[in-house]
Amino acid sequence: MQTTKPSSKMFLDIVEELKLMINAEGITVGDKLPSERVLAERLQVGRSTIREALRSLELLGLIETRRGEGTFLADFKKHQLVEVLSTFIMQQPNSAVDVKKTRVIHEKAAIEEICNDPVKRELPVWQSLIMIINDEGTVLREDIMREMIIATDNRLSLKIWFLLKQYSRVPYGEMTNENENGMLIALLENMISGHVVEAIVSYDRWIEVIEGEMNDDSRVV
Amino acid sequence: MQTTKPSSKMFLDIVEELKLMINAEGITVGDKLPSERVLAERLQVGRSTIREALRSLELLGLIETRRGEGTFLADFKKHQLVEVLSTFIMQQPNSAVDVKKTRVIHEKAAIEEICNDPVKRELPVWQSLIMIINDEGTVLREDIMREMIIATDNRLSLKIWFLLKQYSRVPYGEMTNENENGMLIALLENMISGHVVEAIVSYDRWIEVIEGEMNDDSRVV
DNA sequence: ATCGAAAAGTGGTCAGACCACTACTGTTTA
DNA sequence: TAAACAGTAGTGGTCTGACCACTTTTCGAT
């Protein structure tokens, strides 16, 4: 049974065994894994060792445990890759600048992808956003960017962006004001028209404005 | 002591407590953490619960344990995290696509940033790469992209890219062959000259080629 | 002062015992 | 017959105490 030589870290071997078992038995997303006691019996180790391996995988979001029910292979949507990254990446010096740059990378990439894809350009959500801005005079800032990232249909990028947004000092949680609405309309319309360069320019202007505003605020504080 | 309400997942609370403790006591990379028995005493939980939390952090590469010595805050150069996650994540149909798209986003962003920054364009590393390709006829694929990301001076993007690279099926771990060297030279020279569009085109061609080659390989297998 | 053996400290693992919760099963009841 | 109920088996969650293997420290003999 023991195909892999036991290392000094038994629980790591268990993780490997579990991966093999999942593949061998065709366990897929949502399926139930054998119970801890069964696994301990089958792999000939103590239950606590099994638990250490399972808890590791749970922290990564690879499995999901429900008391009284069992342990289940988790859906990718629940994978904690990004969250995990954040815990040990974010609190480094210089990270504020990096976080902003990286957030912008993802936002611009979304804008460009939409501009270059007729189908995504014609999504009704853009017209809706324009109407909301015109009718109500304001909209939640982050709603706009989020819709753009969502439109790219890239869950991973969305997750990364969401996390970066939280760590950013950018005031996305606020409503837009008169000054920026024009730029946003320009951004949206350029995007709808597929004018990449102009859309990016509008975006840059908008970011510049709301970050300038943020700096004014922080000066007061 | 218990500032956070106990959830149904005690070991997750312990992970949080540990993070707080690490920050509060100024424990930095390489420092020793309190022993498992001390932690159990201090947090008023069983040692097995402490261990489940520690094992989770160990699987992430956040801590390092040495039998007989203790538990230490690790430098996260250990990305065993990736090996674990990748096998689980890659089973999901769409995630592979997302990973690739996101990796490309970061790579193109790096190319564009270098193109638009005279200082970064004139870094000696690009000439070195061109010389290596010309003289030795080959170079490690990932070296090129890594140097580009490094040049952007964005550690966060570099870390994300590094992880994505390992998740990707792109054969970056191999040496370049005759076919692609021309495209790489074109990419580098366009970049040095600041020709954004042309550089991106060269990049797209290169990626297309090495991914095509990869598909051929898998067909053989 | 040096060397070496004993002791203390630490992570690694196991077994067994409860607890809290869920799901199943069989009986009772309307 | 069908619904409601209670009991039971199964599951994850946690704790305790006991070893083991290993490293560091301590301290006595030389």
Coordinates of N, CA and C in Angstrom, one line a residue, chain A:
Chain A
M1 N 0.8 -1.2 0.0 CA 0.0 0.0 0.0 C 0.9 1.3 0.0
Q2 N 1.8 1.3 0.9 CA 2.7 2.4 1.0 C 3.6 2.6 -0.2
T3 N 3.1 3.2 -1.2 CA 3.9 3.4 -2.4 C 4.9 4.4 -2.2
T4 N 4.6 5.4 -1.4 CA 5.6 6.5 -1.1 C 6.3 6.2 0.2
K5 N 7.6 6.4 0.2 CA 8.3 6.2 1.4 C 7.9 7.2 2.5
P6 N 7.7 6.7 3.7 CA 7.3 7.6 4.7 C 8.3 8.6 5.0
S7 N 7.9 9.9 4.9 CA 8.9 11.0 5.2 C 8.7 11.3 6.7
S8 N 9.4 12.3 7.1 CA 9.3 12.6 8.6 C 8.0 13.3 8.8
K9 N 7.3 13.7 7.8 CA 6.0 14.4 7.9 C 4.9 13.4 7.5
M10 N 4.4 12.7 8.4 CA 3.4 11.7 8.1 C 2.1 12.3 7.5
F11 N 1.7 13.5 8.1 CA 0.5 14.1 7.6 C 0.6 14.5 6.1
L12 N 1.8 14.8 5.7 CA 2.0 15.2 4.3 C 1.8 13.9 3.4
D13 N 2.3 12.8 3.9 CA 2.0 11.6 3.2 C 0.5 11.3 3.1
I14 N -0.2 11.6 4.2 CA -1.6 11.3 4.1 C -2.3 12.2 3.1
V15 N -1.8 13.4 3.0 CA -2.3 14.3 1.9 C -2.1 13.7 0.6
E16 N -1.0 13.1 0.4 CA -0.7 12.5 -0.9 C -1.6 11.3 -1.1
E17 N -1.7 10.5 -0.1 CA -2.6 9.3 -0.1 C -4.0 9.7 -0.5
L18 N -4.4 10.8 0.1 CA -5.8 11.2 -0.1 C -6.0 11.6 -1.6
K19 N -5.0 12.3 -2.1 CA -5.1 12.7 -3.5 C -5.2 11.5 -4.4
L20 N -4.3 10.5 -4.1 CA -4.4 9.3 -4.9 C -5.7 8.6 -4.8
M21 N -6.2 8.6 -3.6 CA -7.5 7.9 -3.3 C -8.6 8.6 -4.1
I22 N -8.6 9.9 -4.1 CA -9.6 10.7 -4.8 C -9.6 10.4 -6.3
N23 N -8.4 10.4 -6.8 CA -8.3 10.1 -8.2 C -8.7 8.6 -8.5
A24 N -8.2 7.7 -7.7 CA -8.4 6.3 -8.0 C -9.9 6.0 -7.9
E25 N -10.6 6.5 -7.0 CA -12.0 6.2 -6.7 C -13.0 7.1 -7.5
G26 N -12.4 8.0 -8.2 CA -13.3 8.9 -9.0 C -14.1 9.8 -8.2
I27 N -13.6 10.2 -7.1 CA -14.4 11.1 -6.3 C -14.3 12.5 -6.9
T28 N -15.5 13.1 -7.1 CA -15.5 14.4 -7.8 C -16.1 15.4 -6.8
V29 N -16.2 16.7 -7.3 CA -16.7 17.8 -6.5 C -18.0 17.5 -5.9
G30 N -18.1 17.7 -4.6 CA -19.3 17.5 -3.9 C -19.5 16.1 -3.3
D31 N -18.7 15.1 -3.8 CA -18.8 13.8 -3.3 C -18.3 13.7 -1.8
K32 N -18.7 12.7 -1.2 CA -18.3 12.4 0.2 C -17.1 11.6 0.3
L33 N -16.2 12.0 1.1 CA -15.0 11.2 1.4 C -15.3 10.2 2.5
P34 N -14.5 9.1 2.5 CA -14.6 8.2 3.7 C -14.5 9.0 5.0
S35 N -15.1 8.4 6.0 CA -15.0 9.1 7.3 C -13.6 9.0 7.9
E36 N -13.4 9.9 8.8 CA -12.0 9.9 9.4 C -11.7 8.6 10.0
R37 N -12.6 7.9 10.7 CA -12.3 6.7 11.3 C -12.0 5.6 10.2
V38 N -12.7 5.6 9.1 CA -12.4 4.7 8.1 C -11.1 4.9 7.4
L39 N -10.8 6.2 7.2 CA -9.5 6.6 6.6 C -8.3 6.1 7.5
A40 N -8.5 6.3 8.8 CA -7.5 5.9 9.8 C -7.3 4.4 9.7
E41 N -8.3 3.7 9.6 CA -8.2 2.3 9.5 C -7.6 1.8 8.2
R42 N -8.0 2.5 7.1 CA -7.5 2.0 5.8 C -6.1 2.4 5.6
L43 N -5.7 3.6 6.1 CA -4.3 4.0 5.9 C -3.4 3.5 7.1
Q44 N -4.0 2.9 8.0 CA -3.2 2.4 9.2 C -2.5 3.4 9.9
V45 N -3.2 4.5 10.2 CA -2.6 5.6 11.1 C -3.7 6.0 12.1
G46 N -3.3 6.8 13.0 CA -4.2 7.2 14.0 C -5.2 8.3 13.4
R47 N -6.3 8.4 14.1 CA -7.3 9.3 13.6 C -6.8 10.8 13.6
S48 N -6.0 11.1 14.7 CA -5.5 12.4 14.8 C -4.6 12.8 13.6
T49 N -3.8 11.9 13.1 CA -3.0 12.1 12.0 C -3.8 12.4 10.7
I50 N -4.9 11.6 10.6 CA -5.8 11.9 9.5 C -6.4 13.3 9.6
R51 N -6.8 13.6 10.8 CA -7.4 14.9 11.0 C -6.4 16.1 10.7
E52 N -5.2 15.9 11.0 CA -4.2 17.0 10.7 C -4.1 17.2 9.2
A53 N -4.2 16.1 8.4 CA -4.1 16.2 7.0 C -5.4 16.9 6.5
L54 N -6.5 16.4 7.0 CA -7.8 16.9 6.5 C -8.0 18.4 6.9
R55 N -7.5 18.8 8.1 CA -7.6 20.2 8.5 C -6.8 21.1 7.6
S56 N -5.6 20.5 7.2 CA -4.8 21.3 6.2 C -5.6 21.6 4.9
L57 N -6.1 20.5 4.4 CA -6.9 20.7 3.2 C -8.1 21.6 3.3
E58 N -8.7 21.5 4.5 CA -9.8 22.4 4.8 C -9.5 23.8 4.8
L59 N -8.3 24.1 5.4 CA -7.9 25.5 5.4 C -7.7 26.1 4.0
L60 N -7.3 25.2 3.1 CA -7.1 25.6 1.7 C -8.4 25.6 1.0
G61 N -9.5 25.2 1.6 CA -10.8 25.1 1.0 C -10.9 24.0 0.0
L62 N -10.0 23.0 0.1 CA -10.1 21.9 -0.8 C -11.2 20.9 -0.4
I63 N -11.4 20.8 0.8 CA -12.5 20.0 1.3 C -13.4 20.8 2.2
E64 N -14.5 20.2 2.5 CA -15.5 20.9 3.3 C -16.0 19.9 4.3
T65 N -16.0 20.2 5.5 CA -16.5 19.3 6.5 C -17.8 19.8 7.2
R66 N -18.7 18.8 7.4 CA -19.9 19.2 8.0 C -20.2 18.2 9.2
R67 N -20.2 18.7 10.4 CA -20.3 17.9 11.6 C -21.6 17.1 11.5
G68 N -21.4 15.8 11.8 CA -22.6 14.9 11.7 C -22.8 14.4 10.4
E69 N -22.3 15.0 9.4 CA -22.5 14.5 8.0 C -21.3 13.8 7.4
G70 N -20.2 14.6 7.3 CA -19.0 14.0 6.7 C -18.1 15.0 6.1
T71 N -17.2 14.5 5.3 CA -16.2 15.3 4.7 C -16.4 15.3 3.2
F72 N -16.4 16.4 2.5 CA -16.8 16.4 1.1 C -15.7 17.2 0.3
L73 N -15.5 16.7 -0.9 CA -14.6 17.4 -1.8 C -15.3 18.8 -2.2
A74 N -14.5 19.8 -2.0 CA -15.1 21.2 -2.2 C -15.1 21.6 -3.7
D75 N -16.0 22.6 -3.9 CA -16.0 23.2 -5.2 C -14.9 24.2 -5.4
F76 N -14.5 24.4 -6.6 CA -13.4 25.3 -6.9 C -13.7 26.7 -6.4
K77 N -15.0 27.0 -6.5 CA -15.4 28.4 -6.1 C -15.0 28.6 -4.6
K78 N -14.9 27.6 -3.9 CA -14.5 27.8 -2.5 C -13.1 27.6 -2.2
H79 N -12.3 27.4 -3.2 CA -10.9 27.2 -3.0 C -10.3 28.5 -2.5
Q80 N -9.4 28.4 -1.5 CA -8.9 29.6 -0.8 C -7.6 30.1 -1.3
L81 N -7.3 29.7 -2.5 CA -6.0 30.1 -3.1 C -5.7 31.6 -2.8
V82 N -6.6 32.4 -3.2 CA -6.3 33.8 -3.1 C -6.3 34.3 -1.7
E83 N -7.2 33.8 -0.9 CA -7.2 34.2 0.5 C -5.9 33.8 1.2
V84 N -5.5 32.6 0.9 CA -4.3 32.1 1.4 C -3.1 33.0 1.0
L85 N -3.1 33.3 -0.2 CA -2.0 34.2 -0.7 C -2.0 35.5 0.1
S86 N -3.2 36.0 0.4 CA -3.2 37.3 1.0 C -2.6 37.3 2.4
T87 N -2.8 36.3 3.1 CA -2.4 36.3 4.5 C -0.9 36.5 4.6
F88 N -0.2 36.0 3.7 CA 1.3 36.2 3.9 C 2.0 37.0 2.9
I89 N 1.2 37.6 2.0 CA 1.8 38.5 1.0 C 1.6 40.0 1.4
M90 N 0.4 40.2 1.9 CA 0.0 41.6 2.0 C 0.7 42.5 2.9
Q91 N 1.2 41.9 4.0 CA 1.7 42.8 5.0 C 3.2 43.1 4.9
Q92 N 3.7 43.1 3.6 CA 5.1 43.4 3.4 C 5.2 44.9 3.1
P93 N 6.4 45.4 3.3 CA 6.6 46.8 3.0 C 6.4 47.0 1.5
N94 N 6.1 48.2 1.1 CA 6.0 48.4 -0.4 C 4.7 47.8 -0.9
S95 N 4.0 47.0 -0.1 CA 3.0 46.3 -0.7 C 1.8 47.2 -1.2
A96 N 1.6 48.3 -0.5 CA 0.5 49.2 -0.9 C 0.7 49.6 -2.4
V97 N 1.9 49.9 -2.8 CA 2.1 50.3 -4.2 C 1.8 49.1 -5.1
D98 N 2.4 47.9 -4.7 CA 2.2 46.7 -5.5 C 0.7 46.4 -5.6
V99 N 0.0 46.5 -4.5 CA -1.4 46.1 -4.6 C -2.1 47.0 -5.5
K100 N -1.9 48.3 -5.5 CA -2.5 49.2 -6.4 C -2.2 48.9 -7.9
K101 N -0.9 48.7 -8.1 CA -0.5 48.4 -9.5 C -1.1 47.1 -10.0
T102 N -1.2 46.1 -9.1 CA -1.7 44.9 -9.6 C -3.2 45.0 -9.8
R103 N -3.9 45.7 -8.9 CA -5.3 45.9 -9.1 C -5.6 46.6 -10.5
V104 N -4.8 47.6 -10.7 CA -4.9 48.3 -12.0 C -4.7 47.4 -13.2
I105 N -3.7 46.5 -13.0 CA -3.4 45.5 -14.1 C -4.7 44.7 -14.4
H106 N -5.4 44.3 -13.4 CA -6.5 43.4 -13.6 C -7.7 44.3 -14.2
E107 N -7.8 45.5 -13.7 CA -8.9 46.3 -14.2 C -8.7 46.7 -15.7
K108 N -7.5 47.1 -16.0 CA -7.2 47.4 -17.4 C -7.4 46.2 -18.3
A109 N -6.9 45.1 -17.8 CA -7.0 43.9 -18.7 C -8.5 43.6 -18.9
A110 N -9.4 43.8 -18.0 CA -10.8 43.6 -18.2 C -11.3 44.5 -19.2
I111 N -11.0 45.8 -19.1 CA -11.5 46.8 -20.0 C -11.0 46.4 -21.5
E112 N -9.8 46.1 -21.6 CA -9.3 45.7 -22.9 C -10.0 44.5 -23.5
E113 N -10.2 43.5 -22.6 CA -10.8 42.3 -23.1 C -12.3 42.6 -23.6
I114 N -13.0 43.4 -22.8 CA -14.3 43.8 -23.2 C -14.3 44.5 -24.5
C115 N -13.4 45.5 -24.6 CA -13.3 46.3 -25.9 C -13.1 45.4 -27.1
N116 N -12.3 44.4 -26.9 CA -11.9 43.5 -28.1 C -12.9 42.4 -28.3
D117 N -14.0 42.3 -27.6 CA -14.9 41.2 -27.7 C -16.3 41.8 -28.0
P118 N -16.8 41.7 -29.2 CA -18.1 42.3 -29.6 C -19.2 41.8 -28.6
V119 N -19.2 40.5 -28.3 CA -20.2 40.0 -27.4 C -20.3 40.7 -26.1
K120 N -19.1 40.8 -25.5 CA -19.0 41.4 -24.2 C -19.3 42.9 -24.3
R121 N -18.9 43.5 -25.4 CA -19.2 45.0 -25.5 C -20.7 45.2 -25.5
E122 N -21.5 44.3 -26.0 CA -22.9 44.6 -26.1 C -23.7 44.0 -25.0
L123 N -23.1 43.7 -23.9 CA -23.8 43.2 -22.7 C -24.7 44.4 -22.2
P124 N -25.9 44.1 -21.9 CA -26.9 45.1 -21.5 C -26.5 45.9 -20.2
V125 N -25.6 45.3 -19.5 CA -25.2 45.9 -18.2 C -24.6 47.3 -18.4
W126 N -23.9 47.5 -19.5 CA -23.2 48.8 -19.7 C -24.3 49.9 -19.9
Q127 N -25.3 49.6 -20.7 CA -26.3 50.5 -20.9 C -27.1 50.8 -19.6
S128 N -27.2 49.8 -18.8 CA -27.9 50.0 -17.5 C -27.1 50.9 -16.6
L129 N -25.8 50.7 -16.6 CA -25.0 51.6 -15.8 C -25.0 53.0 -16.2
I130 N -25.0 53.2 -17.5 CA -25.1 54.6 -18.1 C -26.4 55.2 -17.7
M131 N -27.5 54.4 -17.8 CA -28.8 55.0 -17.4 C -28.8 55.3 -15.9
I132 N -28.3 54.5 -15.1 CA -28.3 54.7 -13.7 C -27.6 56.0 -13.4
I133 N -26.4 56.2 -14.0 CA -25.6 57.4 -13.8 C -26.4 58.6 -14.2
N134 N -27.0 58.5 -15.4 CA -27.7 59.7 -15.9 C -29.0 60.0 -15.1
D135 N -29.7 58.9 -14.7 CA -31.0 59.1 -14.0 C -30.8 59.5 -12.6
E136 N -30.0 58.7 -11.9 CA -29.9 58.9 -10.4 C -28.7 59.8 -10.1
G137 N -27.8 60.1 -11.0 CA -26.7 61.0 -10.8 C -25.6 60.4 -10.0
T138 N -25.7 59.1 -9.7 CA -24.6 58.5 -8.9 C -24.7 57.0 -8.9
V139 N -23.6 56.3 -8.6 CA -23.6 54.9 -8.6 C -22.4 54.5 -7.7
L140 N -22.6 53.3 -7.2 CA -21.5 52.8 -6.3 C -20.3 52.5 -7.2
R141 N -19.1 53.1 -6.8 CA -17.9 53.0 -7.7 C -17.6 51.5 -8.0
E142 N -17.5 50.7 -7.0 CA -17.0 49.4 -7.2 C -17.9 48.5 -8.1
D143 N -19.2 48.9 -8.1 CA -20.1 48.2 -8.9 C -19.6 48.2 -10.4
I144 N -19.1 49.3 -10.8 CA -18.7 49.4 -12.2 C -17.6 48.5 -12.5
M145 N -16.5 48.6 -11.7 CA -15.4 47.7 -12.0 C -15.7 46.2 -11.8
R146 N -16.5 46.0 -10.9 CA -16.9 44.6 -10.6 C -17.6 44.0 -11.8
E147 N -18.5 44.7 -12.4 CA -19.2 44.2 -13.5 C -18.3 44.0 -14.7
M148 N -17.3 44.8 -14.8 CA -16.3 44.6 -15.9 C -15.6 43.3 -15.7
I149 N -15.1 43.1 -14.5 CA -14.3 41.9 -14.3 C -15.2 40.7 -14.5
I150 N -16.4 40.8 -14.0 CA -17.4 39.7 -14.1 C -17.6 39.4 -15.6
A151 N -17.6 40.4 -16.4 CA -17.9 40.2 -17.8 C -16.8 39.4 -18.5
T152 N -15.6 39.5 -17.9 CA -14.5 38.7 -18.6 C -14.6 37.2 -18.3
D153 N -15.5 36.9 -17.4 CA -15.8 35.5 -17.2 C -14.5 34.7 -16.7
N154 N -13.8 35.4 -15.8 CA -12.6 34.8 -15.3 C -12.7 34.8 -13.7
R155 N -13.1 33.7 -13.2 CA -13.4 33.7 -11.7 C -12.1 34.0 -10.9
L156 N -11.0 33.5 -11.4 CA -9.8 33.7 -10.7 C -9.4 35.1 -10.6
S157 N -9.5 35.8 -11.8 CA -9.2 37.2 -11.8 C -10.2 38.0 -10.9
L158 N -11.4 37.6 -10.9 CA -12.4 38.2 -10.1 C -12.0 38.1 -8.6
K159 N -11.6 36.9 -8.3 CA -11.2 36.7 -6.8 C -10.0 37.5 -6.5
I160 N -9.1 37.5 -7.3 CA -7.9 38.3 -7.0 C -8.2 39.8 -6.9
W161 N -9.0 40.2 -7.9 CA -9.4 41.7 -7.9 C -10.2 42.0 -6.6
F162 N -11.1 41.2 -6.2 CA -11.9 41.4 -5.0 C -11.0 41.6 -3.8
L163 N -10.0 40.7 -3.7 CA -9.1 40.8 -2.6 C -8.3 42.0 -2.6
L164 N -7.8 42.4 -3.8 CA -6.9 43.6 -4.0 C -7.7 44.8 -3.6
K165 N -9.0 44.8 -4.0 CA -9.9 45.9 -3.7 C -9.9 46.1 -2.2
Q166 N -10.1 45.0 -1.5 CA -10.2 45.2 0.0 C -8.9 45.7 0.6
Y167 N -7.8 45.4 0.0 CA -6.5 45.8 0.6 C -6.1 47.2 0.0
S168 N -6.8 47.6 -1.0 CA -6.5 48.9 -1.6 C -7.0 50.0 -0.8
R169 N -6.4 51.2 -0.9 CA -6.9 52.3 -0.2 C -7.9 53.1 -1.1
V170 N -8.1 52.5 -2.3 CA -9.0 53.2 -3.3 C -10.4 53.2 -2.7
P171 N -11.1 54.4 -2.7 CA -12.4 54.5 -2.1 C -13.5 54.0 -3.0
Y172 N -13.4 52.7 -3.3 CA -14.4 52.1 -4.2 C -15.8 51.9 -3.5
G173 N -15.8 52.0 -2.2 CA -17.0 51.7 -1.4 C -17.9 52.9 -1.4
E174 N -17.6 54.0 -2.1 CA -18.4 55.2 -2.1 C -19.1 55.4 -3.4
M175 N -20.1 56.3 -3.3 CA -20.9 56.6 -4.5 C -20.1 57.6 -5.4
T176 N -20.3 57.6 -6.6 CA -19.7 58.6 -7.5 C -20.3 60.0 -7.3
N177 N -19.5 61.0 -7.6 CA -20.0 62.4 -7.6 C -20.0 63.0 -9.0
E178 N -20.5 64.2 -9.0 CA -20.7 64.9 -10.3 C -19.4 64.8 -11.2
N179 N -18.3 65.1 -10.5 CA -17.1 65.3 -11.3 C -16.7 64.0 -12.1
E180 N -16.9 62.9 -11.5 CA -16.4 61.7 -12.2 C -17.4 61.1 -13.1
N181 N -18.7 61.4 -13.0 CA -19.7 60.8 -13.8 C -19.4 60.9 -15.3
G182 N -18.9 62.1 -15.7 CA -18.5 62.3 -17.1 C -17.5 61.3 -17.6
M183 N -16.5 61.1 -16.8 CA -15.4 60.2 -17.1 C -15.9 58.8 -17.2
L184 N -16.8 58.5 -16.3 CA -17.3 57.1 -16.3 C -18.1 56.8 -17.5
I185 N -19.0 57.8 -17.9 CA -19.8 57.6 -19.1 C -18.9 57.5 -20.3
A186 N -17.8 58.3 -20.3 CA -16.8 58.2 -21.4 C -16.2 56.8 -21.5
L187 N -15.8 56.4 -20.3 CA -15.2 55.1 -20.2 C -16.1 54.0 -20.8
L188 N -17.4 54.0 -20.3 CA -18.3 53.0 -20.7 C -18.6 53.1 -22.2
E189 N -18.8 54.3 -22.7 CA -19.1 54.4 -24.1 C -18.0 54.1 -25.0
N190 N -16.8 54.5 -24.6 CA -15.6 54.0 -25.4 C -15.5 52.5 -25.4
M191 N -15.8 52.0 -24.3 CA -15.7 50.5 -24.2 C -16.7 49.8 -25.1
I192 N -17.9 50.3 -25.0 CA -19.0 49.8 -25.9 C -18.6 49.9 -27.3
S193 N -18.0 51.0 -27.7 CA -17.6 51.2 -29.1 C -16.3 50.5 -29.4
G194 N -15.7 49.9 -28.5 CA -14.5 49.1 -28.8 C -13.2 50.0 -28.9
H195 N -13.3 51.2 -28.4 CA -12.1 52.1 -28.5 C -11.2 51.9 -27.3
V196 N -10.3 51.0 -27.5 CA -9.5 50.5 -26.4 C -8.7 51.7 -25.8
V197 N -7.9 52.4 -26.6 CA -7.0 53.4 -26.1 C -7.8 54.5 -25.4
E198 N -8.9 54.9 -26.0 CA -9.7 56.0 -25.3 C -10.3 55.5 -24.0
A199 N -10.7 54.3 -24.0 CA -11.3 53.7 -22.8 C -10.3 53.7 -21.7
I200 N -9.1 53.3 -22.0 CA -8.1 53.2 -21.0 C -7.7 54.7 -20.5
V201 N -7.7 55.6 -21.4 CA -7.5 57.0 -21.0 C -8.6 57.4 -20.0
S202 N -9.8 57.2 -20.4 CA -10.9 57.6 -19.5 C -10.7 56.9 -18.1
Y203 N -10.4 55.7 -18.1 CA -10.1 55.0 -16.9 C -9.0 55.6 -16.1
D204 N -7.9 55.9 -16.7 CA -6.8 56.5 -16.0 C -7.3 57.8 -15.4
R205 N -8.0 58.6 -16.1 CA -8.5 59.9 -15.6 C -9.3 59.7 -14.3
W206 N -10.2 58.7 -14.5 CA -11.1 58.5 -13.4 C -10.4 58.1 -12.1
I207 N -9.5 57.1 -12.3 CA -8.7 56.7 -11.1 C -7.9 57.8 -10.5
E208 N -7.4 58.6 -11.4 CA -6.6 59.8 -10.9 C -7.5 60.7 -10.0
V209 N -8.7 60.9 -10.5 CA -9.6 61.8 -9.7 C -10.0 61.2 -8.4
I210 N -10.4 60.0 -8.3 CA -10.9 59.4 -7.1 C -9.7 59.2 -6.1
E211 N -8.5 59.0 -6.6 CA -7.4 58.9 -5.7 C -6.9 60.2 -5.2
G212 N -7.1 61.2 -6.0 CA -6.8 62.6 -5.6 C -7.7 63.0 -4.5
E213 N -8.9 62.7 -4.7 CA -9.9 63.0 -3.6 C -9.6 62.3 -2.3
M214 N -9.1 61.0 -2.5 CA -8.8 60.3 -1.3 C -7.6 60.9 -0.5
N215 N -6.7 61.4 -1.3 CA -5.5 62.1 -0.6 C -6.0 63.3 0.1
D216 N -6.9 64.1 -0.5 CA -7.4 65.2 0.2 C -8.1 64.8 1.6
D217 N -8.8 63.8 1.5 CA -9.5 63.3 2.8 C -8.4 62.9 3.8
S218 N -7.4 62.2 3.4 CA -6.5 61.7 4.4 C -5.7 62.9 5.0
R219 N -5.5 63.9 4.2 CA -4.8 65.1 4.7 C -5.6 65.7 5.9
V220 N -6.9 65.7 5.7 CA -7.8 66.3 6.8 C -7.6 65.4 8.0
V221 N -7.6 64.1 7.8 CA -7.4 63.2 9.0 C -5.9 63.3 9.5

